[in-house]
Amino acid sequence: MTLKKGKKLSNYLLAAFLLTQAAIPLDNLINFGEAFRLVALEYSPNLFFTFGLAYWLEAPLLLLYIRSLIYRDYKLAKMDLLYFAPFVLFAIYFANTWLMLDDQVKLAALLGNSIEETPSVDRVLHIIRESLRFGFGVLCLIELHRYQNQIKNEVAFLEDVDLTWLKVLVVGFLVIRIDAIFVALAIIFSYEIGILVDHETLGLTSNYVVMFLITGLIFFSAGYSSIFKGIDTELVNEKHDENLTPFDAEQIAQIERYMLEQKPYLNHLLTLENLANQLDISSRHLSSIINRHFEKNFFEFINLYRIEESKSLLTTAQNKKMTMLDIMDLAGFNSKATFNTFFKKLVGVTPTQFRKDYWQSQNQDES
């Protein structure tokens, strides 16, 4: 992680998350693996349950890792420490109810069936823990949804912004946490109520699924995390600014004039920051004008001009034999899917049909 290129904070958070994912199966092996259990008993009874503290850490670490990817210049804030409050509280409880006990008492407790003899309060804490992990998973999905919406306010091309891998990972972990809640409930049903439920199969299945998810996360972080173009927190907050003041009419006219005369949208990789620099205004102010005055996000605003440019190209005689890919490229698009989708949405027909209809009408007028 220290050698990997990219944001250092993201690397450290990912490394910490992966360490928790190493600690969790180690906790399972020590508590339930016959060979590991014997070795741990000989070494120290403190090894039992201690690695389970990682359960309280992995979910907030994944959330912070995702935030470090999607927000530009992301830094940990004091409020982020609140995410680790459940871990701290449980660590204090765990130290008092296990670590501080005499070793002989621990060994006597470990000789029996640890699941059957687990105190009811620990079973409740188990459900609380899994519910918290599920809640963090939901927060991860909310962050990805917010990123997907906000990125359209900052770039006019989404071809490289592929969230599929990370969405699969987050949803996968969310499913695992739902399964973990069922396991916790199954244990209560089996040992508190007397209704036997096969919690072992549920738990074992989730362990194998986690193995594949972690493998996927390592693959994603090694090759795909660079796709994230961090969004600006200030631009996110701009939408909720209640002190709305009218815009300068001359400035709006300047933007419209610049778009028509200089055609910055022909740049395939145009971003909000690029355009703001060209217009000599702040990114935040330009974003506010586009959102509030033009009632579009940056992605829609730029691609609207590109559609008008493509219509002009399609109705030019010398371009009659030009391919759609060439038209798309000349208009500033670098994705055929975006070009076709936007064109049909705004014009009502596909680019091919538009050109065909236009020249048919021209030929009829001439005849």
CSV table of C-alpha atoms in Angstrom, one decimal:
chain,number,residue,atom,x,y,z
A,1,MET,CA,0.0,0.0,0.0
A,2,THR,CA,2.9,2.4,0.7
A,3,LEU,CA,4.3,1.8,-2.7
A,4,LYS,CA,1.1,2.1,-4.6
A,5,LYS,CA,0.5,5.3,-6.5
A,6,GLY,CA,-2.5,7.5,-5.7
A,7,LYS,CA,-3.9,9.2,-2.6
A,8,LYS,CA,-1.9,8.2,0.5
A,9,LEU,CA,-4.9,8.5,2.7
A,10,SER,CA,-6.9,6.1,0.5
A,11,ASN,CA,-4.0,3.6,0.5
A,12,TYR,CA,-3.7,3.7,4.3
A,13,LEU,CA,-7.5,3.3,4.8
A,14,LEU,CA,-7.5,0.4,2.3
A,15,ALA,CA,-4.6,-1.2,4.1
A,16,ALA,CA,-6.3,-0.9,7.4
A,17,PHE,CA,-9.5,-2.3,6.0
A,18,LEU,CA,-7.7,-5.3,4.5
A,19,LEU,CA,-6.0,-5.9,7.9
A,20,THR,CA,-9.4,-6.1,9.5
A,21,GLN,CA,-10.4,-8.6,6.8
A,22,ALA,CA,-7.3,-10.7,7.8
A,23,ALA,CA,-8.2,-10.5,11.5
A,24,ILE,CA,-11.8,-11.6,11.2
A,25,PRO,CA,-11.1,-15.0,9.7
A,26,LEU,CA,-8.2,-15.4,12.1
A,27,ASP,CA,-10.8,-14.9,14.9
A,28,ASN,CA,-13.0,-17.5,13.4
A,29,LEU,CA,-10.1,-20.0,13.1
A,30,ILE,CA,-9.0,-19.5,16.7
A,31,ASN,CA,-12.5,-19.8,18.1
A,32,PHE,CA,-13.9,-22.6,15.8
A,33,GLY,CA,-11.0,-24.2,14.1
A,34,GLU,CA,-9.9,-27.3,16.0
A,35,ALA,CA,-6.2,-27.1,15.2
A,36,PHE,CA,-6.0,-23.3,15.7
A,37,ARG,CA,-8.0,-23.5,18.9
A,38,LEU,CA,-5.5,-25.9,20.5
A,39,VAL,CA,-2.5,-23.8,19.5
A,40,ALA,CA,-4.2,-20.6,20.9
A,41,LEU,CA,-5.1,-22.4,24.2
A,42,GLU,CA,-1.4,-23.3,24.6
A,43,TYR,CA,-0.1,-19.8,23.7
A,44,SER,CA,-2.6,-17.5,25.5
A,45,PRO,CA,-6.4,-17.4,26.2
A,46,ASN,CA,-6.3,-13.7,25.3
A,47,LEU,CA,-6.0,-14.7,21.7
A,48,PHE,CA,-9.7,-15.8,21.9
A,49,PHE,CA,-12.2,-13.2,20.8
A,50,THR,CA,-9.6,-10.4,20.6
A,51,PHE,CA,-9.3,-10.4,16.8
A,52,GLY,CA,-13.1,-10.1,16.7
A,53,LEU,CA,-12.6,-6.4,17.6
A,54,ALA,CA,-12.0,-6.1,13.8
A,55,TYR,CA,-15.7,-6.6,13.2
A,56,TRP,CA,-16.3,-3.2,14.8
A,57,LEU,CA,-13.6,-1.5,12.6
A,58,GLU,CA,-14.0,-2.8,9.1
A,59,ALA,CA,-17.3,-1.2,8.2
A,60,PRO,CA,-16.3,2.4,9.1
A,61,LEU,CA,-13.0,1.9,7.4
A,62,LEU,CA,-14.7,0.9,4.2
A,63,LEU,CA,-16.9,3.9,4.3
A,64,LEU,CA,-14.0,6.3,4.9
A,65,TYR,CA,-12.0,4.5,2.1
A,66,ILE,CA,-14.9,5.2,-0.3
A,67,ARG,CA,-15.1,8.8,0.8
A,68,SER,CA,-11.4,9.3,0.3
A,69,LEU,CA,-11.8,8.0,-3.3
A,70,ILE,CA,-14.8,10.1,-4.3
A,71,TYR,CA,-14.0,13.5,-2.6
A,72,ARG,CA,-11.1,15.6,-4.0
A,73,ASP,CA,-8.5,16.4,-1.3
A,74,TYR,CA,-10.4,14.4,1.3
A,75,LYS,CA,-9.1,14.7,4.8
A,76,LEU,CA,-10.3,12.9,8.0
A,77,ALA,CA,-12.3,15.2,10.2
A,78,LYS,CA,-12.9,15.1,14.0
A,79,MET,CA,-16.5,14.1,13.3
A,80,ASP,CA,-15.2,11.0,11.5
A,81,LEU,CA,-14.0,9.7,14.9
A,82,LEU,CA,-17.6,9.2,15.9
A,83,TYR,CA,-17.8,6.3,13.5
A,84,PHE,CA,-15.3,4.5,15.8
A,85,ALA,CA,-17.3,5.2,19.0
A,86,PRO,CA,-19.0,1.7,18.9
A,87,PHE,CA,-15.6,0.1,18.6
A,88,VAL,CA,-14.2,2.0,21.6
A,89,LEU,CA,-17.3,1.3,23.7
A,90,PHE,CA,-17.1,-2.4,22.9
A,91,ALA,CA,-13.4,-2.5,23.5
A,92,ILE,CA,-13.9,-1.2,27.0
A,93,TYR,CA,-16.7,-3.7,27.6
A,94,PHE,CA,-14.5,-6.5,26.1
A,95,ALA,CA,-11.5,-5.6,28.3
A,96,ASN,CA,-13.6,-5.6,31.5
A,97,THR,CA,-15.5,-8.8,30.7
A,98,TRP,CA,-12.7,-10.9,29.2
A,99,LEU,CA,-9.1,-9.5,29.0
A,100,MET,CA,-9.0,-8.5,32.7
A,101,LEU,CA,-10.2,-11.9,33.9
A,102,ASP,CA,-7.7,-14.3,35.5
A,103,ASP,CA,-6.3,-16.8,32.9
A,104,GLN,CA,-7.6,-19.8,34.8
A,105,VAL,CA,-11.1,-18.4,34.6
A,106,LYS,CA,-10.7,-17.8,30.9
A,107,LEU,CA,-9.4,-21.4,30.3
A,108,ALA,CA,-12.3,-22.8,32.3
A,109,ALA,CA,-14.8,-20.8,30.1
A,110,LEU,CA,-13.1,-22.0,26.9
A,111,LEU,CA,-13.4,-25.7,27.7
A,112,GLY,CA,-17.1,-25.7,27.1
A,113,ASN,CA,-19.1,-24.9,24.0
A,114,SER,CA,-18.4,-21.2,23.5
A,115,ILE,CA,-21.6,-20.6,21.4
A,116,GLU,CA,-24.0,-22.4,23.7
A,117,GLU,CA,-22.6,-20.8,26.8
A,118,THR,CA,-22.4,-17.3,25.4
A,119,PRO,CA,-24.2,-14.8,27.7
A,120,SER,CA,-27.4,-13.3,26.4
A,121,VAL,CA,-25.9,-9.8,26.5
A,122,ASP,CA,-23.2,-10.9,24.1
A,123,ARG,CA,-25.8,-12.3,21.7
A,124,VAL,CA,-27.6,-8.9,21.7
A,125,LEU,CA,-24.3,-7.1,21.1
A,126,HIS,CA,-23.7,-9.5,18.2
A,127,ILE,CA,-27.0,-8.3,16.6
A,128,ILE,CA,-26.2,-4.7,17.3
A,129,ARG,CA,-22.7,-5.1,15.7
A,130,GLU,CA,-24.1,-6.7,12.6
A,131,SER,CA,-26.9,-4.0,12.3
A,132,LEU,CA,-24.2,-1.3,12.6
A,133,ARG,CA,-22.2,-2.9,9.8
A,134,PHE,CA,-25.3,-3.1,7.7
A,135,GLY,CA,-25.9,0.6,8.3
A,136,PHE,CA,-22.4,1.5,7.3
A,137,GLY,CA,-23.0,-0.5,4.1
A,138,VAL,CA,-26.1,1.6,3.3
A,139,LEU,CA,-24.0,4.8,3.9
A,140,CYS,CA,-21.5,3.5,1.4
A,141,LEU,CA,-24.2,3.1,-1.3
A,142,ILE,CA,-25.5,6.6,-0.5
A,143,GLU,CA,-22.0,8.0,-1.0
A,144,LEU,CA,-21.6,6.3,-4.4
A,145,HIS,CA,-25.1,7.5,-5.5
A,146,ARG,CA,-24.1,11.1,-4.5
A,147,TYR,CA,-20.8,10.7,-6.4
A,148,GLN,CA,-22.6,9.5,-9.5
A,149,ASN,CA,-25.0,12.5,-9.4
A,150,GLN,CA,-22.4,15.2,-8.5
A,151,ILE,CA,-19.7,14.1,-11.1
A,152,LYS,CA,-22.1,15.3,-13.8
A,153,ASN,CA,-21.7,18.8,-12.4
A,154,GLU,CA,-17.9,18.6,-13.0
A,155,VAL,CA,-17.2,16.6,-16.1
A,156,ALA,CA,-18.8,16.3,-19.5
A,157,PHE,CA,-17.6,12.8,-20.2
A,158,LEU,CA,-18.5,9.8,-18.1
A,159,GLU,CA,-16.9,7.0,-20.1
A,160,ASP,CA,-14.0,6.6,-17.6
A,161,VAL,CA,-16.2,6.9,-14.6
A,162,ASP,CA,-17.2,3.3,-14.2
A,163,LEU,CA,-18.6,2.5,-10.7
A,164,THR,CA,-19.5,-1.1,-11.5
A,165,TRP,CA,-16.6,-2.7,-9.6
A,166,LEU,CA,-17.1,-0.7,-6.5
A,167,LYS,CA,-20.8,-1.0,-6.5
A,168,VAL,CA,-20.5,-4.8,-6.8
A,169,LEU,CA,-18.1,-4.8,-3.9
A,170,VAL,CA,-20.3,-2.6,-1.7
A,171,VAL,CA,-23.5,-4.5,-2.5
A,172,GLY,CA,-21.6,-7.7,-1.9
A,173,PHE,CA,-20.5,-6.6,1.6
A,174,LEU,CA,-24.0,-5.4,2.3
A,175,VAL,CA,-25.4,-8.9,1.4
A,176,ILE,CA,-22.8,-10.4,3.7
A,177,ARG,CA,-23.8,-8.2,6.5
A,178,ILE,CA,-27.5,-9.1,6.0
A,179,ASP,CA,-26.4,-12.7,6.2
A,180,ALA,CA,-24.5,-12.0,9.4
A,181,ILE,CA,-27.7,-10.6,10.9
A,182,PHE,CA,-29.5,-13.8,10.0
A,183,VAL,CA,-26.6,-15.8,11.6
A,184,ALA,CA,-26.9,-13.8,14.8
A,185,LEU,CA,-30.7,-14.3,14.9
A,186,ALA,CA,-30.2,-18.0,14.1
A,187,ILE,CA,-27.9,-18.4,17.1
A,188,ILE,CA,-30.5,-16.8,19.3
A,189,PHE,CA,-33.2,-19.0,17.9
A,190,SER,CA,-31.1,-22.1,18.4
A,191,TYR,CA,-29.7,-21.5,21.9
A,192,GLU,CA,-32.2,-19.1,23.5
A,193,ILE,CA,-35.5,-20.1,22.1
A,194,GLY,CA,-34.8,-23.8,21.2
A,195,ILE,CA,-35.6,-23.6,17.5
A,196,LEU,CA,-32.6,-25.1,15.7
A,197,VAL,CA,-31.4,-23.2,12.7
A,198,ASP,CA,-28.3,-24.1,10.7
A,199,HIS,CA,-26.2,-21.0,11.5
A,200,GLU,CA,-23.0,-22.9,10.7
A,201,THR,CA,-23.8,-23.2,7.0
A,202,LEU,CA,-24.8,-19.6,6.8
A,203,GLY,CA,-21.6,-18.5,8.4
A,204,LEU,CA,-19.4,-20.7,6.4
A,205,THR,CA,-21.0,-19.6,3.1
A,206,SER,CA,-20.5,-16.0,4.0
A,207,ASN,CA,-16.8,-16.7,4.7
A,208,TYR,CA,-16.2,-17.9,1.2
A,209,VAL,CA,-18.1,-15.0,-0.3
A,210,VAL,CA,-16.0,-12.6,1.7
A,211,MET,CA,-12.9,-14.3,0.3
A,212,PHE,CA,-14.0,-13.5,-3.3
A,213,LEU,CA,-15.1,-10.0,-2.4
A,214,ILE,CA,-11.7,-9.2,-0.8
A,215,THR,CA,-10.0,-10.6,-3.9
A,216,GLY,CA,-12.1,-8.4,-6.0
A,217,LEU,CA,-11.3,-5.4,-3.8
A,218,ILE,CA,-7.6,-5.9,-4.1
A,219,PHE,CA,-8.0,-6.3,-7.9
A,220,PHE,CA,-10.1,-3.1,-8.0
A,221,SER,CA,-7.7,-1.1,-5.9
A,222,ALA,CA,-4.7,-2.2,-7.9
A,223,GLY,CA,-6.1,-1.3,-11.3
A,224,TYR,CA,-9.4,0.6,-11.2
A,225,SER,CA,-9.4,3.0,-8.3
A,226,SER,CA,-7.7,5.6,-10.5
A,227,ILE,CA,-10.9,6.0,-12.5
A,228,PHE,CA,-12.3,8.2,-9.7
A,229,LYS,CA,-12.2,11.8,-10.5
A,230,GLY,CA,-12.7,13.3,-7.1
A,231,ILE,CA,-15.7,15.6,-6.7
A,232,ASP,CA,-15.4,19.0,-5.0
A,233,THR,CA,-17.1,19.1,-1.6
A,234,GLU,CA,-17.8,22.9,-2.0
A,235,LEU,CA,-19.8,22.1,-5.2
A,236,VAL,CA,-21.8,19.5,-3.4
A,237,ASN,CA,-22.7,22.0,-0.6
A,238,GLU,CA,-23.5,24.7,-3.2
A,239,LYS,CA,-26.7,23.0,-4.1
A,240,HIS,CA,-27.9,23.6,-0.5
A,241,ASP,CA,-26.9,27.2,-0.3
A,242,GLU,CA,-30.0,29.2,0.8
A,243,ASN,CA,-28.5,32.6,0.3
A,244,LEU,CA,-29.3,32.7,-3.4
A,245,THR,CA,-28.6,36.0,-5.2
A,246,PRO,CA,-29.4,36.9,-8.8
A,247,PHE,CA,-26.6,36.4,-11.3
A,248,ASP,CA,-25.0,39.2,-13.3
A,249,ALA,CA,-26.7,39.3,-16.7
A,250,GLU,CA,-23.5,40.4,-18.4
A,251,GLN,CA,-21.7,37.4,-17.0
A,252,ILE,CA,-24.4,35.0,-18.3
A,253,ALA,CA,-24.1,36.7,-21.7
A,254,GLN,CA,-20.4,36.3,-21.6
A,255,ILE,CA,-20.7,32.6,-20.9
A,256,GLU,CA,-23.2,32.1,-23.8
A,257,ARG,CA,-21.1,34.2,-26.1
A,258,TYR,CA,-18.0,32.2,-25.3
A,259,MET,CA,-19.7,28.9,-25.8
A,260,LEU,CA,-21.0,29.9,-29.2
A,261,GLU,CA,-17.8,31.7,-30.5
A,262,GLN,CA,-15.0,29.7,-28.9
A,263,LYS,CA,-16.7,26.3,-28.8
A,264,PRO,CA,-14.9,24.9,-25.7
A,265,TYR,CA,-17.2,21.9,-25.8
A,266,LEU,CA,-15.3,20.5,-28.8
A,267,ASN,CA,-12.6,19.5,-26.3
A,268,HIS,CA,-13.4,15.9,-25.5
A,269,LEU,CA,-11.9,16.1,-22.0
A,270,LEU,CA,-13.5,19.4,-20.9
A,271,THR,CA,-14.2,19.7,-17.2
A,272,LEU,CA,-15.9,22.4,-15.1
A,273,GLU,CA,-12.5,23.5,-13.8
A,274,ASN,CA,-11.1,23.9,-17.4
A,275,LEU,CA,-14.1,26.0,-18.5
A,276,ALA,CA,-14.0,28.1,-15.3
A,277,ASN,CA,-10.3,28.9,-15.9
A,278,GLN,CA,-11.1,29.9,-19.5
A,279,LEU,CA,-13.9,32.2,-18.4
A,280,ASP,CA,-11.8,33.5,-15.5
A,281,ILE,CA,-14.4,32.8,-12.8
A,282,SER,CA,-14.5,30.3,-10.0
A,283,SER,CA,-15.6,26.7,-10.5
A,284,ARG,CA,-18.1,27.0,-7.7
A,285,HIS,CA,-19.7,30.2,-9.2
A,286,LEU,CA,-19.8,28.7,-12.7
A,287,SER,CA,-21.4,25.5,-11.4
A,288,SER,CA,-24.0,27.6,-9.6
A,289,ILE,CA,-24.8,29.5,-12.8
A,290,ILE,CA,-25.2,26.3,-14.8
A,291,ASN,CA,-27.3,24.6,-12.2
A,292,ARG,CA,-29.6,27.6,-11.3
A,293,HIS,CA,-29.8,29.8,-14.4
A,294,PHE,CA,-29.5,27.2,-17.1
A,295,GLU,CA,-31.2,24.5,-14.9
A,296,LYS,CA,-28.8,21.8,-16.0
A,297,ASN,CA,-25.8,20.0,-14.6
A,298,PHE,CA,-22.4,20.5,-16.3
A,299,PHE,CA,-22.7,17.2,-18.2
A,300,GLU,CA,-26.0,18.2,-19.7
A,301,PHE,CA,-25.0,21.8,-20.3
A,302,ILE,CA,-21.9,20.9,-22.4
A,303,ASN,CA,-23.5,18.0,-24.3
A,304,LEU,CA,-26.4,20.2,-25.3
A,305,TYR,CA,-24.0,22.3,-27.2
A,306,ARG,CA,-22.4,19.2,-28.7
A,307,ILE,CA,-25.8,18.0,-29.9
A,308,GLU,CA,-26.3,21.4,-31.7
A,309,GLU,CA,-22.9,21.1,-33.2
A,310,SER,CA,-23.6,17.6,-34.4
A,311,LYS,CA,-26.9,18.7,-36.0
A,312,SER,CA,-25.0,21.4,-37.8
A,313,LEU,CA,-22.5,18.9,-39.1
A,314,LEU,CA,-25.2,16.4,-40.2
A,315,THR,CA,-27.0,19.1,-42.2
A,316,THR,CA,-23.8,20.2,-44.0
A,317,ALA,CA,-23.6,19.0,-47.6
A,318,GLN,CA,-19.9,18.2,-47.5
A,319,ASN,CA,-20.4,15.9,-44.6
A,320,LYS,CA,-23.0,13.7,-46.3
A,321,LYS,CA,-20.7,10.7,-46.5
A,322,MET,CA,-19.0,11.3,-43.2
A,323,THR,CA,-19.5,8.4,-40.7
A,324,MET,CA,-21.4,8.9,-37.4
A,325,LEU,CA,-18.2,8.2,-35.5
A,326,ASP,CA,-16.5,11.1,-37.3
A,327,ILE,CA,-19.5,13.4,-36.7
A,328,MET,CA,-19.5,12.4,-33.0
A,329,ASP,CA,-15.8,13.0,-32.7
A,330,LEU,CA,-16.0,16.4,-34.4
A,331,ALA,CA,-18.8,17.5,-32.1
A,332,GLY,CA,-16.8,16.7,-29.0
A,333,PHE,CA,-18.2,13.4,-27.9
A,334,ASN,CA,-15.9,10.5,-27.1
A,335,SER,CA,-18.7,8.0,-26.5
A,336,LYS,CA,-21.1,6.7,-29.1
A,337,ALA,CA,-23.6,5.6,-26.4
A,338,THR,CA,-23.7,9.1,-24.9
A,339,PHE,CA,-24.0,10.7,-28.3
A,340,ASN,CA,-26.9,8.5,-29.4
A,341,THR,CA,-28.7,8.7,-26.0
A,342,PHE,CA,-28.4,12.5,-25.8
A,343,PHE,CA,-29.3,13.1,-29.4
A,344,LYS,CA,-32.5,11.0,-29.3
A,345,LYS,CA,-33.5,12.6,-25.9
A,346,LEU,CA,-33.1,16.1,-27.2
A,347,VAL,CA,-34.0,15.7,-30.9
A,348,GLY,CA,-36.5,12.9,-30.7
A,349,VAL,CA,-34.8,10.6,-33.3
A,350,THR,CA,-31.4,9.0,-33.7
A,351,PRO,CA,-28.6,10.8,-35.5
A,352,THR,CA,-28.9,8.5,-38.5
A,353,GLN,CA,-32.6,9.0,-38.8
A,354,PHE,CA,-32.2,12.8,-38.3
A,355,ARG,CA,-29.7,13.0,-41.2
A,356,LYS,CA,-31.9,10.8,-43.4
A,357,ASP,CA,-35.0,12.8,-42.7
A,358,TYR,CA,-33.3,16.1,-43.3
A,359,TRP,CA,-31.8,15.2,-46.7
A,360,GLN,CA,-35.0,13.6,-47.8
A,361,SER,CA,-36.9,16.8,-47.0
A,362,GLN,CA,-34.2,18.8,-48.9
A,363,ASN,CA,-34.5,16.7,-52.0
A,364,GLN,CA,-38.3,17.0,-51.9
A,365,ASP,CA,-38.0,20.8,-51.7
A,366,GLU,CA,-35.6,20.9,-54.6
A,367,SER,CA,-37.9,18.7,-56.8
